[in-house]
Short mmCIF file of C-alpha atoms in Angstrom, two decimals:
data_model
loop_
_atom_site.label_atom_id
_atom_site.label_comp_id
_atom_site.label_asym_id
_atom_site.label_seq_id
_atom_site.Cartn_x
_atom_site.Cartn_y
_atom_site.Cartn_z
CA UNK A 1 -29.69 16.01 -25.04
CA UNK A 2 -28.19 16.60 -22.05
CA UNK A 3 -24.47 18.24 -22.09
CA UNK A 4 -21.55 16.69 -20.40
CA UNK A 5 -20.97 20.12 -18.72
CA UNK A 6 -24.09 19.75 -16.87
CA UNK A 7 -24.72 16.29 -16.34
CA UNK A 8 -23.98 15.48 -12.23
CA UNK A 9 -20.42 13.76 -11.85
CA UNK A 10 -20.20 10.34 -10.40
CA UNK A 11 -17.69 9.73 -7.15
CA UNK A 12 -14.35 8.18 -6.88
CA UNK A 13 -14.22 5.68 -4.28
CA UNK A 14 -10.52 4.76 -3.11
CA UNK A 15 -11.61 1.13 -2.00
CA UNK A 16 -9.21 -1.14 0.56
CA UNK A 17 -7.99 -4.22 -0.51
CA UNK A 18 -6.88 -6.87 1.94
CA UNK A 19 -3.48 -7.15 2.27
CA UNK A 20 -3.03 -11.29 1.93
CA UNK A 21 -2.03 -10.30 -2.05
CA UNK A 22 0.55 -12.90 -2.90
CA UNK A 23 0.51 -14.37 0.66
CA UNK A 24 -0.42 -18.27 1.24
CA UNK A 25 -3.13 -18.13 3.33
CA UNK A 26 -6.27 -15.20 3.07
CA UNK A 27 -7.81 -13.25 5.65
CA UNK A 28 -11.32 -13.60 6.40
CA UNK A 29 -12.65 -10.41 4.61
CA UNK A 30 -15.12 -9.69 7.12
CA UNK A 31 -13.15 -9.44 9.64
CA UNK A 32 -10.56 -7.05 8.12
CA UNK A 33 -12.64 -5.05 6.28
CA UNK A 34 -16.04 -2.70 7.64
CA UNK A 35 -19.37 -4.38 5.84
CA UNK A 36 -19.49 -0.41 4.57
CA UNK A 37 -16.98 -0.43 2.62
CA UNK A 38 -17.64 -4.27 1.07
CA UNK A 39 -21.55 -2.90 -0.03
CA UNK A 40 -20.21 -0.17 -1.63
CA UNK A 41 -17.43 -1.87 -3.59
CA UNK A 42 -20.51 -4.72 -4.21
CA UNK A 43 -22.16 -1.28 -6.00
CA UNK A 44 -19.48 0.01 -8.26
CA UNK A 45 -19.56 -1.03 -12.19
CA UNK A 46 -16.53 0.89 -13.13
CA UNK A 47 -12.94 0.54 -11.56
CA UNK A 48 -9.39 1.58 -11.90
CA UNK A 49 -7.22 -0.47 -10.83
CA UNK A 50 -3.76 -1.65 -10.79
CA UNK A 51 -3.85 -5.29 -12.19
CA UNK A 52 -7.50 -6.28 -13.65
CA UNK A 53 -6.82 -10.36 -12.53
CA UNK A 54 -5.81 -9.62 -8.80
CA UNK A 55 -9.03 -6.61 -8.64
CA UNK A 56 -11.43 -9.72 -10.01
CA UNK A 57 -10.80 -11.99 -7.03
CA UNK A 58 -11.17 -9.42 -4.70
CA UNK A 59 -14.37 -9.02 -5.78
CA UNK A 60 -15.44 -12.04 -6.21
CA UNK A 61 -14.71 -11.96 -1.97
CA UNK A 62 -16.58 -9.44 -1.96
CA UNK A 63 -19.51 -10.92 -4.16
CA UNK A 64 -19.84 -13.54 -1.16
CA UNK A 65 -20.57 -11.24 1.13
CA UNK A 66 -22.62 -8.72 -0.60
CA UNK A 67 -24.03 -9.51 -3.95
CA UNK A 68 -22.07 -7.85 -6.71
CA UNK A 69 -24.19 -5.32 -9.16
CA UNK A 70 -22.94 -6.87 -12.18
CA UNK A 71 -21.49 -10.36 -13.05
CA UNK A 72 -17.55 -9.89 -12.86
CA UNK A 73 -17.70 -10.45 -16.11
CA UNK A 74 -20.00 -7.30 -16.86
CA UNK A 75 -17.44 -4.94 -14.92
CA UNK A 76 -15.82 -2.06 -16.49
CA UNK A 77 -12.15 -2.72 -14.90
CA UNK A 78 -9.22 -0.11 -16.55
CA UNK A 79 -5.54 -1.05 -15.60
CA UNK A 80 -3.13 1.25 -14.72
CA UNK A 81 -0.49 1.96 -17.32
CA UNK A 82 2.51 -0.44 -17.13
CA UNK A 83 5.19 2.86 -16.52
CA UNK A 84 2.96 3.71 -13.51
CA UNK A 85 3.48 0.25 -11.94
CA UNK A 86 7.18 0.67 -12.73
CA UNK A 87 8.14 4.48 -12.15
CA UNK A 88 5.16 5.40 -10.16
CA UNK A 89 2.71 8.25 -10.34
CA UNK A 90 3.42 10.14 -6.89
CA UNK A 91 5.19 12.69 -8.64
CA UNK A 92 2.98 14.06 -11.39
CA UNK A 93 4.30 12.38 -14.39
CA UNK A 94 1.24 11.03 -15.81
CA UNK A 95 -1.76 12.28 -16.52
CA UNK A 96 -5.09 10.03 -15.44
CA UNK A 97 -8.14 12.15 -16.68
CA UNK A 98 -8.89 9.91 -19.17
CA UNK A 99 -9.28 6.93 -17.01
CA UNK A 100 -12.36 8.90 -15.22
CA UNK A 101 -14.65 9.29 -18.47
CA UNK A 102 -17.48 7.41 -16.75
CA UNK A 103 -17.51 9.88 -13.54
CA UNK A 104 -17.76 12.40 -16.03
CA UNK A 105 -21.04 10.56 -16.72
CA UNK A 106 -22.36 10.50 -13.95
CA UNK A 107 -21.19 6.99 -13.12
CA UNK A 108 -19.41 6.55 -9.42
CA UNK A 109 -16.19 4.71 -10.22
CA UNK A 110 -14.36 2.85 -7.86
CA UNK A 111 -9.74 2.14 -7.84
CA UNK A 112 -8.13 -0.44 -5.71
CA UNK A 113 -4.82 -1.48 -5.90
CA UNK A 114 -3.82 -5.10 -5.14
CA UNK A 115 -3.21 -4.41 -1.38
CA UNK A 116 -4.14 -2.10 1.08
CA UNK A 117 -5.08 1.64 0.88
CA UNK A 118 -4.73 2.81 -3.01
CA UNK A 119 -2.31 6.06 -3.55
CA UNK A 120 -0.60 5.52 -0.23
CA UNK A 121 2.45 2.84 -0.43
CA UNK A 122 0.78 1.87 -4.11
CA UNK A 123 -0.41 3.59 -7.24
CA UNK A 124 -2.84 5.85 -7.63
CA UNK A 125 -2.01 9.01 -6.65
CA UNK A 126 -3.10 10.09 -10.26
CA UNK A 127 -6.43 9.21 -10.25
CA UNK A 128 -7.07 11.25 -7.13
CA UNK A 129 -5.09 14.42 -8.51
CA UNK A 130 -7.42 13.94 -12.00
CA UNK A 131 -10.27 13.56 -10.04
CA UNK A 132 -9.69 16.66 -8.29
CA UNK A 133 -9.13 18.43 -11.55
CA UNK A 134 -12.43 17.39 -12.87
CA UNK A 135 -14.47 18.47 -10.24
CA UNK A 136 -15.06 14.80 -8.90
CA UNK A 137 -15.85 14.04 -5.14
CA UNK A 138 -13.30 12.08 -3.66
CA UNK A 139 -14.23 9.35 -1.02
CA UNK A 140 -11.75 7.19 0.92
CA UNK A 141 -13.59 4.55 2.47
CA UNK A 142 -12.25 2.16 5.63
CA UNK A 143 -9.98 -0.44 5.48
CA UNK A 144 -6.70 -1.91 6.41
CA UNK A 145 -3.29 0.30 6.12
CA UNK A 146 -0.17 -1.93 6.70
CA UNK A 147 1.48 1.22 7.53
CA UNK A 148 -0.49 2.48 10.28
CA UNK A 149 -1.31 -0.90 11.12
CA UNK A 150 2.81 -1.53 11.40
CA UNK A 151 3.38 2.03 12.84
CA UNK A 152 0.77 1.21 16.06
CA UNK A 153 2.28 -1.77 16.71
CA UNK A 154 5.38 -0.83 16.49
CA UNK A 155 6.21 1.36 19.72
CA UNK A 156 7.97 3.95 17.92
CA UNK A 157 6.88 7.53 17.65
CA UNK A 158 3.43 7.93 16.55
CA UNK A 159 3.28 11.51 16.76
CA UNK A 160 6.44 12.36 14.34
CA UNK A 161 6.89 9.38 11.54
CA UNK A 162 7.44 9.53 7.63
CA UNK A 163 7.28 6.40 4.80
CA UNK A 164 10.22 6.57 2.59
CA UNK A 165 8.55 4.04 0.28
CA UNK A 166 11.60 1.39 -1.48
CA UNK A 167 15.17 1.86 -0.13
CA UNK A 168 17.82 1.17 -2.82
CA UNK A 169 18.58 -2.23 -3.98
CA UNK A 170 22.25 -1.55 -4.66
CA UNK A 171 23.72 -2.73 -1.59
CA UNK A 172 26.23 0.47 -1.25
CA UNK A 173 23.50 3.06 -1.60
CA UNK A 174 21.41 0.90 0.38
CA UNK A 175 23.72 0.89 3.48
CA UNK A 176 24.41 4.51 2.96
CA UNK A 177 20.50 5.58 3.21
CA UNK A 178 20.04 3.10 6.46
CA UNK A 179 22.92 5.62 7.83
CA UNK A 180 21.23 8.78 6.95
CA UNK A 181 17.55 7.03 8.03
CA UNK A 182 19.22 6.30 11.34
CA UNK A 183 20.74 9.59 11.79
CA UNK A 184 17.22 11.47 11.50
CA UNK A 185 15.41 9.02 13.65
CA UNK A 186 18.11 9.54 16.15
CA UNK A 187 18.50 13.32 16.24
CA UNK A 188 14.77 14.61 15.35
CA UNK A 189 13.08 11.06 17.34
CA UNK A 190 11.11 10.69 13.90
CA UNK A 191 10.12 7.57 13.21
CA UNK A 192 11.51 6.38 10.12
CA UNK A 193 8.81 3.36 8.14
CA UNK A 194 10.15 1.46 4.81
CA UNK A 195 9.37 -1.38 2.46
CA UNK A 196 10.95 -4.25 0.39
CA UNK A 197 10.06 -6.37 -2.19
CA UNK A 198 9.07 -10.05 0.26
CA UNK A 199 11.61 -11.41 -1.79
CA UNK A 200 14.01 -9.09 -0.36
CA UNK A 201 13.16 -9.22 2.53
CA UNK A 202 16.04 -11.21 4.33
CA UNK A 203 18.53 -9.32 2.66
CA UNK A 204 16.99 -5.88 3.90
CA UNK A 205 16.89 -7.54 7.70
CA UNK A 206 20.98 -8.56 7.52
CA UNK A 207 21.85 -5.00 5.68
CA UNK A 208 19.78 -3.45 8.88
CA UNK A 209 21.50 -5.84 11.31
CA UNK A 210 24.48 -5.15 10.09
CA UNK A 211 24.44 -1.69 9.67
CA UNK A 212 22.06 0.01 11.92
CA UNK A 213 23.76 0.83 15.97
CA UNK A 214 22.98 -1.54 18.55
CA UNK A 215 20.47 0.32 20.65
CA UNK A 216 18.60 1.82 17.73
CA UNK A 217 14.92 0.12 17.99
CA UNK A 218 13.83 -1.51 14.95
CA UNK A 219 10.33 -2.91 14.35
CA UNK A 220 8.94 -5.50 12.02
CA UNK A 221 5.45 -6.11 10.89
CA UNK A 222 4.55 -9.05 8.49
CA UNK A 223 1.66 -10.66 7.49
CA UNK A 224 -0.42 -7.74 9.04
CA UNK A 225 -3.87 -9.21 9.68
CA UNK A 226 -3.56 -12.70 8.95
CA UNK A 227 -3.58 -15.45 11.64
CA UNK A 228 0.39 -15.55 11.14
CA UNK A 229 1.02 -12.27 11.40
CA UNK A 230 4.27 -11.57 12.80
CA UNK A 231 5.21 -8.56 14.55
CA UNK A 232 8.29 -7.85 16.73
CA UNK A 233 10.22 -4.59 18.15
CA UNK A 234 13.46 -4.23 19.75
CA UNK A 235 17.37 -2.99 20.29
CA UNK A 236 19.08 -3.82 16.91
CA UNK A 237 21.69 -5.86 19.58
CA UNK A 238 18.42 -7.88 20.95
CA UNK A 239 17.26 -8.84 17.00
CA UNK A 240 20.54 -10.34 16.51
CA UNK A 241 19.54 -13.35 19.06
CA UNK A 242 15.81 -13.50 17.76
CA UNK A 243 14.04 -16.37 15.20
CA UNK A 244 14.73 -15.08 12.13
CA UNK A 245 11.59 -12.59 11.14
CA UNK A 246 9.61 -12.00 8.58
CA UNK A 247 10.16 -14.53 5.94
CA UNK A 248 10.86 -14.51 2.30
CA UNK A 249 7.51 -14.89 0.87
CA UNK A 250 5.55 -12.39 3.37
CA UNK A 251 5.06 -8.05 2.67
CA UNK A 252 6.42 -6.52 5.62
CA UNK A 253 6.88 -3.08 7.01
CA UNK A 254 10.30 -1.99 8.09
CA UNK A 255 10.53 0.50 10.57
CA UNK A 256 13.42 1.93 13.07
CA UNK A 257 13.97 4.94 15.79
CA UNK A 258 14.61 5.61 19.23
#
């Protein structure tokens, strides 16, 4: 019998998701996402992922475009742990090796979150560091970012930016770390990207509105690669005479500099 110490590991594809999750109208999946990437998700029995119900219809998309290897049904899907949906697992708090067992056996696995590019803006990062640990190959395949996505079309600096993930919800703190946002983007000319819950999403435009200096630029990208999509940049004292943008209901990316 074969040991487990010798038997060839499987790979760990991070796979792209669209990023229409919880929007009302879908993108066309082939248009968003490289026929490369949809074969090899079609190919993948095991998965990681961050919410088994949202993974299944994305892959029964992908099933229409490229046969599936298994029934959805037959598919070996392993949630995330609710604390990582809720506290993350960016900073090393929890440990994901067991979630790989069939790379270990020589299976390739693939993990998706429910939008975009897993690990970056999403869980995930824990699988990668465990797969890393164990020896397994790593293998980011193409899709859609919102970040980049939101960062190119947002005529800010592309050379010098950061994500700074969630701002705070308490409406003090929250004004305080648009200040101290604003002052880097200002002094160093780093771009400066955030997110909010779509439900939040008015409320984060008046706090910025409100609080940000009037010819501080501030972008806003919703929607990214849907027929709606809205994007818009310009001097905070330009967005206080524009349609109101994004809505309620949509993801957007927040971003703001010189």
């Amino acid at each position: 019998m074969t040991s487990l110490a010798t038997t060839p590991r499987g790979r760990l594809y991070l796979v792209p998701a669209p990023l229409d999750f919880g929007c009302a109208t879908t993108a066309d999946l082939s248009a968003t996402m490289p026929l490369g990437t949809i074969k090899v998700a079609a190919g993948l029995a095991h998965w990681v992922c961050e919410n088994a119900k949202s993974a299944r219809a994305y892959l029964k998309r992908v099933n229409e475009i490229s046969p599936l290897c298994l029934p959805i049904q037959a598919l070996s899907l392993v949630e995330l742990p609710r604390e990582v949906h809720k506290k993350g697992d960016h900073n090393g708090n929890f440990d994901a090796r067991a979630l790989l067992q069939p790379a270990l056996q020589g299976n390739d696995m693939g993990l998706v979150s429910e939008a975009g590019m897993p690990a970056v803006a999403d869980p995930g990062s824990s699988v990668v560091r465990a797969a890393h640990e164990l020896g397994i190959q790593v293998v980011p395949l193409v899709g859609p970012v919102s970040l980049m996505l939101a960062l190119a079309a947002s005529g800010l600096n592309g050379q010098n930016f950061a994500f700074v993930g969630y701002l705070p919800q308490d409406p003090h703190e929250r004004v305080q770390r648009i200040r101290e946002l604003e002052a880097l983007a200002l002094k160093s000319g780093q771009s400066q990207l955030f997110i909010e819950t779509p439900y939040r999403n008015l409320v984060m435009l008046q706090a910025l509105l409100q609080t940000l200096q009037h010819n501080t630029r501030l972008a806003i990208s919703s929607g990214l690669t849907l027929e709606g999509a809205g994007i818009a940049s310009d001097t905070v004292k330009n967005w206080k005479h524009k349609p109101v943008l994004p809505d309620n209901a949509t993801p957007a990316v927040f971003a703001i500099g010189r």
